[in-house]
Coordinates of C-alpha atoms in Angstrom, one line a residue:
M1 CA 9.7 45.1 -44.3
P2 CA 13.2 45.2 -42.9
F3 CA 13.4 47.5 -39.9
R4 CA 15.7 50.5 -40.7
L5 CA 17.2 52.2 -37.8
L6 CA 19.5 55.3 -37.9
V7 CA 20.8 55.1 -34.3
P8 CA 24.2 53.7 -35.4
L9 CA 25.0 57.1 -36.9
G10 CA 24.7 58.5 -33.4
L11 CA 28.3 57.6 -32.8
L12 CA 29.1 61.1 -34.1
C13 CA 30.0 63.3 -31.2
S14 CA 27.9 62.4 -28.2
L15 CA 24.6 60.9 -27.5
P16 CA 22.0 62.0 -24.9
P17 CA 22.7 60.7 -21.4
P18 CA 22.2 56.9 -21.2
H19 CA 20.4 57.2 -17.9
L20 CA 17.6 59.2 -19.4
G21 CA 14.4 57.4 -18.4
A22 CA 16.2 54.7 -16.4
P23 CA 14.4 53.2 -13.4
G24 CA 14.7 55.2 -10.1
P25 CA 16.7 54.0 -7.1
D26 CA 13.6 52.3 -5.7
G27 CA 13.2 50.2 -8.9
S28 CA 10.0 51.9 -9.9
A29 CA 9.2 51.7 -13.6
P30 CA 9.9 54.9 -15.5
D31 CA 7.3 56.8 -17.6
P32 CA 7.4 55.3 -21.1
A33 CA 7.4 59.0 -22.3
H34 CA 11.1 59.1 -21.2
Y35 CA 12.0 56.3 -23.5
R36 CA 10.1 57.9 -26.4
E37 CA 12.1 61.1 -25.9
R38 CA 15.3 59.1 -25.7
V39 CA 14.5 57.4 -29.1
K40 CA 13.6 60.8 -30.6
A41 CA 16.8 62.4 -29.4
M42 CA 18.9 59.5 -30.8
F43 CA 17.2 59.7 -34.1
Y44 CA 17.5 63.4 -34.6
H45 CA 21.1 63.3 -33.4
A46 CA 21.8 60.9 -36.3
Y47 CA 19.5 62.5 -38.8
D48 CA 20.7 66.1 -38.2
S49 CA 24.3 65.0 -38.3
Y50 CA 23.8 63.3 -41.6
L51 CA 22.2 66.4 -43.1
E52 CA 24.9 68.6 -41.8
N53 CA 27.9 66.4 -42.7
A54 CA 27.0 63.9 -45.3
F55 CA 24.1 64.9 -47.6
P56 CA 23.7 64.2 -50.5
Y57 CA 25.8 61.1 -50.1
D58 CA 24.3 57.8 -49.1
E59 CA 25.7 57.5 -45.6
L60 CA 27.6 59.4 -42.9
R61 CA 31.1 58.3 -41.9
P62 CA 30.9 59.2 -38.2
L63 CA 34.7 59.3 -37.4
T64 CA 35.7 61.6 -40.3
C65 CA 32.4 63.5 -40.3
D66 CA 31.8 63.3 -44.0
G67 CA 29.7 61.4 -46.4
H68 CA 30.2 58.6 -48.9
D69 CA 28.1 56.6 -51.4
T70 CA 27.7 52.9 -50.4
W71 CA 24.8 51.3 -52.2
G72 CA 24.2 53.3 -55.4
S73 CA 24.3 57.1 -54.8
F74 CA 20.7 57.5 -53.7
S75 CA 21.0 59.8 -50.7
L76 CA 20.1 56.5 -49.0
T77 CA 19.9 57.8 -45.5
L78 CA 17.0 60.2 -46.5
I79 CA 15.1 57.2 -47.8
D80 CA 15.9 55.2 -44.7
A81 CA 14.6 58.0 -42.6
L82 CA 11.3 58.7 -44.3
D83 CA 9.0 56.3 -42.5
T84 CA 10.7 57.1 -39.2
L85 CA 10.0 60.8 -39.7
L86 CA 6.3 59.9 -40.1
I87 CA 6.3 57.6 -37.1
L88 CA 7.8 60.5 -35.0
G89 CA 5.1 62.8 -36.3
N90 CA 7.4 65.1 -38.3
V91 CA 5.1 65.6 -41.3
S92 CA 6.7 68.9 -42.5
E93 CA 10.2 67.4 -42.7
F94 CA 8.8 64.3 -44.4
Q95 CA 7.2 66.5 -47.1
R96 CA 10.4 68.4 -47.5
V97 CA 12.4 65.2 -48.0
V98 CA 9.9 63.8 -50.5
E99 CA 10.3 67.0 -52.6
V100 CA 14.1 66.7 -52.4
L101 CA 13.9 63.1 -53.6
Q102 CA 11.5 64.0 -56.4
D103 CA 13.9 66.6 -57.6
N104 CA 17.1 64.7 -57.2
L105 CA 16.6 60.9 -57.1
D106 CA 17.8 59.4 -60.4
F107 CA 18.0 55.7 -61.2
D108 CA 19.3 56.2 -64.7
I109 CA 22.9 56.2 -63.6
D110 CA 25.9 54.1 -64.5
V111 CA 26.3 52.5 -61.1
N112 CA 26.6 48.8 -60.0
A113 CA 24.0 48.4 -57.2
S114 CA 23.3 45.5 -54.9
V115 CA 20.0 44.0 -55.9
F116 CA 19.4 42.9 -52.3
E117 CA 20.2 46.2 -50.6
T118 CA 18.4 48.3 -53.2
N119 CA 15.3 46.3 -52.7
I120 CA 15.2 46.3 -48.9
R121 CA 16.4 49.8 -48.4
V122 CA 15.3 51.8 -51.5
V123 CA 12.2 50.0 -52.7
G124 CA 11.2 49.0 -49.1
G125 CA 11.9 52.4 -47.7
L126 CA 9.9 54.2 -50.4
L127 CA 6.9 51.8 -50.1
S128 CA 6.9 52.0 -46.3
A129 CA 6.7 55.8 -46.4
H130 CA 4.1 55.7 -49.2
L131 CA 1.8 53.5 -47.2
L132 CA 2.2 55.5 -44.0
S133 CA 1.8 58.9 -45.5
K134 CA -2.0 59.2 -45.4
K135 CA -2.3 57.9 -41.8
A136 CA 0.3 60.5 -40.9
G137 CA -1.8 63.3 -42.2
V138 CA 0.0 63.9 -45.5
E139 CA -2.2 65.1 -48.4
V140 CA -2.1 62.3 -50.9
E141 CA -3.0 62.0 -54.6
A142 CA -6.4 60.9 -55.8
G143 CA -6.2 57.1 -56.3
W144 CA -3.9 56.6 -53.3
P145 CA -2.6 54.0 -52.3
C146 CA -2.3 53.0 -56.0
S147 CA -0.7 56.3 -57.0
G148 CA 1.8 58.8 -55.5
P149 CA 5.3 60.1 -56.0
L150 CA 6.9 57.6 -53.6
L151 CA 5.2 54.7 -55.2
R152 CA 6.4 55.8 -58.6
M153 CA 9.9 56.1 -57.3
A154 CA 9.7 52.6 -55.8
E155 CA 8.4 51.1 -59.0
E156 CA 11.2 52.8 -61.0
A157 CA 13.8 51.4 -58.7
A158 CA 12.4 47.9 -58.7
R159 CA 12.2 47.9 -62.5
K160 CA 16.0 48.6 -62.6
L161 CA 16.4 45.3 -60.6
L162 CA 14.4 43.1 -62.9
P163 CA 17.2 42.3 -65.4
A164 CA 19.0 40.5 -62.5
F165 CA 16.3 37.9 -62.5
Q166 CA 16.7 36.9 -66.1
T167 CA 18.7 33.7 -65.4
P168 CA 18.1 30.1 -66.4
T169 CA 17.0 29.3 -62.8
G170 CA 15.1 32.5 -62.1
M171 CA 17.3 33.2 -59.2
P172 CA 18.8 36.7 -59.4
Y173 CA 22.3 37.9 -59.8
G174 CA 23.6 39.8 -56.7
T175 CA 24.6 43.0 -58.6
V176 CA 23.0 44.9 -61.4
N177 CA 24.1 48.0 -63.3
L178 CA 21.2 50.5 -63.1
L179 CA 21.9 51.8 -66.6
H180 CA 23.0 48.7 -68.5
G181 CA 21.6 45.8 -66.7
V182 CA 23.8 42.8 -65.6
N183 CA 27.4 43.3 -66.6
P184 CA 28.8 40.5 -68.9
G185 CA 31.5 39.5 -66.4
E186 CA 29.2 39.6 -63.3
T187 CA 29.7 36.6 -60.9
P188 CA 26.7 34.2 -60.9
V189 CA 27.3 33.3 -57.3
T190 CA 24.7 34.9 -55.0
C191 CA 24.0 34.3 -51.3
T192 CA 20.7 32.7 -50.3
A193 CA 19.4 35.8 -48.7
G194 CA 20.1 37.7 -51.8
I195 CA 17.8 35.4 -53.7
G196 CA 15.0 34.9 -51.2
T197 CA 14.5 38.5 -49.9
F198 CA 12.0 40.1 -52.3
I199 CA 8.5 38.8 -51.8
V200 CA 7.4 41.4 -49.2
E201 CA 8.4 44.5 -51.3
F202 CA 7.8 43.0 -54.7
A203 CA 4.3 41.5 -53.8
T204 CA 3.4 44.9 -52.3
L205 CA 4.5 46.7 -55.4
S206 CA 2.5 44.3 -57.7
S207 CA -0.6 44.8 -55.6
L208 CA -0.3 48.6 -55.7
T209 CA 0.7 49.0 -59.4
G210 CA -1.3 46.1 -60.9
D211 CA 1.8 44.7 -62.6
P212 CA 2.3 41.1 -61.5
V213 CA 5.9 40.9 -62.8
F214 CA 7.4 41.9 -59.5
E215 CA 5.6 39.3 -57.4
D216 CA 6.1 36.7 -60.1
V217 CA 9.9 36.9 -60.2
A218 CA 10.1 37.0 -56.4
R219 CA 8.0 33.8 -56.1
V220 CA 10.0 32.0 -58.8
A221 CA 13.2 32.8 -56.9
L222 CA 11.7 31.5 -53.7
M223 CA 10.6 28.3 -55.3
R224 CA 14.0 27.6 -56.9
L225 CA 15.6 27.9 -53.5
W226 CA 13.0 25.6 -52.0
E227 CA 13.7 23.0 -54.8
S228 CA 17.4 23.3 -54.2
R229 CA 17.4 22.2 -50.6
S230 CA 19.3 19.1 -49.6
D231 CA 17.7 15.7 -48.8
I232 CA 17.8 16.6 -45.1
G233 CA 15.9 19.8 -45.7
L234 CA 18.7 22.5 -45.5
V235 CA 19.9 25.2 -47.8
G236 CA 23.5 26.4 -48.2
N237 CA 25.0 29.9 -48.1
H238 CA 25.8 30.7 -51.7
I239 CA 24.5 29.2 -55.0
D240 CA 25.3 29.6 -58.7
V241 CA 22.2 31.2 -60.2
L242 CA 23.1 29.9 -63.7
T243 CA 23.6 26.3 -62.8
G244 CA 21.7 26.0 -59.5
K245 CA 24.6 24.3 -57.9
W246 CA 25.6 25.2 -54.3
V247 CA 29.0 26.9 -54.0
A248 CA 29.0 27.4 -50.2
Q249 CA 27.4 24.4 -48.4
D250 CA 27.3 25.7 -44.9
A251 CA 23.7 25.7 -43.5
G252 CA 22.6 28.0 -40.7
I253 CA 20.4 30.9 -39.8
G254 CA 23.0 33.7 -40.0
A255 CA 24.8 35.8 -42.5
G256 CA 24.0 35.0 -46.1
V257 CA 20.8 33.1 -45.3
D258 CA 19.0 35.1 -42.5
S259 CA 16.4 37.2 -44.3
Y260 CA 15.3 34.3 -46.6
F261 CA 13.7 32.7 -43.6
E262 CA 12.4 36.0 -42.3
Y263 CA 10.7 36.7 -45.7
L264 CA 9.0 33.3 -45.9
V265 CA 7.3 34.1 -42.6
K266 CA 6.6 37.8 -43.3
G267 CA 5.5 37.0 -46.8
A268 CA 3.1 34.3 -45.5
I269 CA 1.6 36.8 -43.0
L270 CA 1.4 39.7 -45.5
L271 CA -0.1 37.6 -48.3
Q272 CA -2.0 35.1 -46.1
D273 CA -0.1 32.5 -48.0
K274 CA -0.2 29.1 -46.3
K275 CA 2.4 27.6 -48.7
L276 CA 5.1 30.1 -47.7
M277 CA 4.4 29.4 -44.1
A278 CA 4.5 25.6 -44.7
M279 CA 7.9 26.0 -46.4
F280 CA 9.3 27.9 -43.4
L281 CA 7.9 25.3 -40.9
E282 CA 9.6 22.5 -42.9
Y283 CA 12.9 24.5 -42.8
N284 CA 12.3 25.1 -39.1
K285 CA 12.1 21.3 -38.4
A286 CA 15.4 20.7 -40.2
I287 CA 17.1 23.6 -38.5
R288 CA 16.0 22.3 -35.1
N289 CA 17.1 18.7 -36.0
Y290 CA 20.5 19.5 -37.4
T291 CA 21.7 22.9 -36.3
R292 CA 20.3 23.4 -32.8
F293 CA 22.5 22.5 -29.8
D294 CA 21.6 23.7 -26.3
D295 CA 19.4 26.4 -27.8
W296 CA 22.3 27.7 -29.9
Y297 CA 22.1 27.4 -33.7
L298 CA 25.4 26.3 -35.3
W299 CA 26.5 26.0 -38.9
V300 CA 26.4 22.6 -40.4
Q301 CA 27.2 20.9 -43.7
M302 CA 23.9 21.1 -45.7
Y303 CA 24.0 17.5 -47.0
K304 CA 25.4 15.7 -43.9
G305 CA 24.3 17.8 -41.0
T306 CA 27.8 17.7 -39.5
V307 CA 29.0 20.8 -37.6
S308 CA 31.2 23.1 -39.8
M309 CA 31.3 26.2 -37.6
P310 CA 30.3 26.2 -33.9
V311 CA 29.7 29.9 -33.9
F312 CA 27.0 32.4 -33.1
Q313 CA 26.9 35.3 -35.5
S314 CA 25.4 38.7 -34.6
L315 CA 23.3 38.6 -37.7
E316 CA 21.3 35.7 -36.1
A317 CA 19.8 38.1 -33.6
Y318 CA 16.6 38.3 -35.6
W319 CA 15.8 34.6 -34.9
P320 CA 14.0 35.0 -31.5
G321 CA 11.7 37.6 -33.1
L322 CA 10.9 35.3 -36.0
Q323 CA 10.2 32.5 -33.5
S324 CA 7.8 34.8 -31.7
L325 CA 6.0 35.7 -34.9
I326 CA 5.1 32.0 -35.4
G327 CA 4.0 31.7 -31.8
D328 CA 7.1 29.6 -30.6
I329 CA 7.5 31.8 -27.5
D330 CA 9.2 29.2 -25.4
N331 CA 12.0 28.6 -27.8
A332 CA 12.3 32.3 -28.6
M333 CA 12.9 33.0 -24.9
R334 CA 15.6 30.3 -24.7
T335 CA 17.3 31.6 -27.8
F336 CA 17.1 35.2 -26.6
L337 CA 18.6 34.2 -23.3
N338 CA 21.7 32.8 -25.0
Y339 CA 22.1 35.9 -27.1
Y340 CA 21.6 38.1 -24.1
T341 CA 24.4 36.4 -22.2
V342 CA 26.8 37.3 -25.0
W343 CA 25.5 40.9 -25.0
K344 CA 26.1 41.1 -21.2
Q345 CA 29.6 39.6 -21.6
F346 CA 30.8 42.2 -24.1
G347 CA 28.3 45.0 -24.0
G348 CA 27.3 44.3 -27.6
L349 CA 27.2 41.4 -30.0
P350 CA 30.5 40.5 -31.7
E351 CA 30.3 39.5 -35.4
F352 CA 31.3 35.9 -34.5
Y353 CA 31.2 34.3 -31.1
N354 CA 32.8 30.9 -30.6
I355 CA 30.2 28.9 -28.6
P356 CA 32.5 26.1 -27.2
Q357 CA 35.2 28.6 -26.2
G358 CA 32.7 31.2 -24.9
Y359 CA 34.6 34.1 -26.6
T360 CA 35.0 36.1 -29.8
V361 CA 36.5 34.7 -33.0
E362 CA 39.8 36.3 -33.9
K363 CA 39.5 39.2 -36.4
R364 CA 35.7 39.0 -36.1
E365 CA 35.4 40.8 -32.7
G366 CA 33.9 44.0 -34.2
Y367 CA 30.4 45.4 -33.5
P368 CA 29.2 47.3 -36.6
L369 CA 26.0 48.5 -34.9
R370 CA 23.6 47.0 -37.4
P371 CA 19.9 47.1 -36.6
D372 CA 19.9 43.3 -36.7
Q373 CA 22.3 43.3 -33.8
R374 CA 20.0 45.0 -31.3
S375 CA 19.3 41.5 -30.0
A376 CA 15.8 40.6 -31.2
R377 CA 15.3 42.8 -34.2
P378 CA 11.9 44.5 -34.3
Q379 CA 9.5 42.7 -36.6
A380 CA 7.6 45.0 -39.1

């Protein structure tokens, strides 16, 4: 499931010294325990700052030190933090947060929510914590892993998303009202990632609940995208889910497309599904043939293969990790090296980097500190 990291919230006030755990003057390798403590310190800096300044809102605004709702008024940072609390061994805080969510989390609200974000962050976050709980020493219900409060919350959230999939194509709308379903005036244009990023969470949910509807709708959406690819094997960026016609025809591996490819691979691994992996490998051939130049991946016109945007986007930083997952280590290293040169040039990854000019794109110089931008996003 998508890796959720709270370190970006650490912009608030100050972080622990960056030299903590750094190699000594003689170049000797530091004790890994130093790095573990560094990660813990960053996490708790972000987590404690959220609780103090932003709870019960979704996220912390680090400059104004207050909170705001961003994706549906779910106290989202608490859900994001659940699995990390267990990984860090903080069982008591995990149990406290579960109780808080049980008492306060409400999906019967008149809120327009992103179908994509609610799935990867709410459904995914709750499922991850649910599946980790027993291993972390939490007392679980009889019948676990097919029962439990976190699983029930995940199922409730996912059911609120199902009306979005009720389209002629089976590809979902991008936004759904949690109380009323899809609004009558909702745009039918959805990005590729917003259609193809459900199979991991939804298949897991179907397996745990015994209800096939979640995996079924996710597979239909994946297949409709697969059937909509161009004659040269590429998909575009945005598609009309009512007509199946491509609205934005730029093909690449970055924003608007990224996690579609990621979920084909991770879905194939999770479900041991050879068809999903075969689909990705076919895409990978087309991507190498039409978008790859000197180990960069450009944006091209999906029907012609002609370059439309010679840029690297920070949201493409997951790609070397995905290449590694399928065993393509040589290409992963080459891709990573290119991305690392950009990181070294600026001290971070700008949203857009013009490859021929070797510099940022005007008005897209920002660095929003997404987990994806930590140059080879960890693969769950």
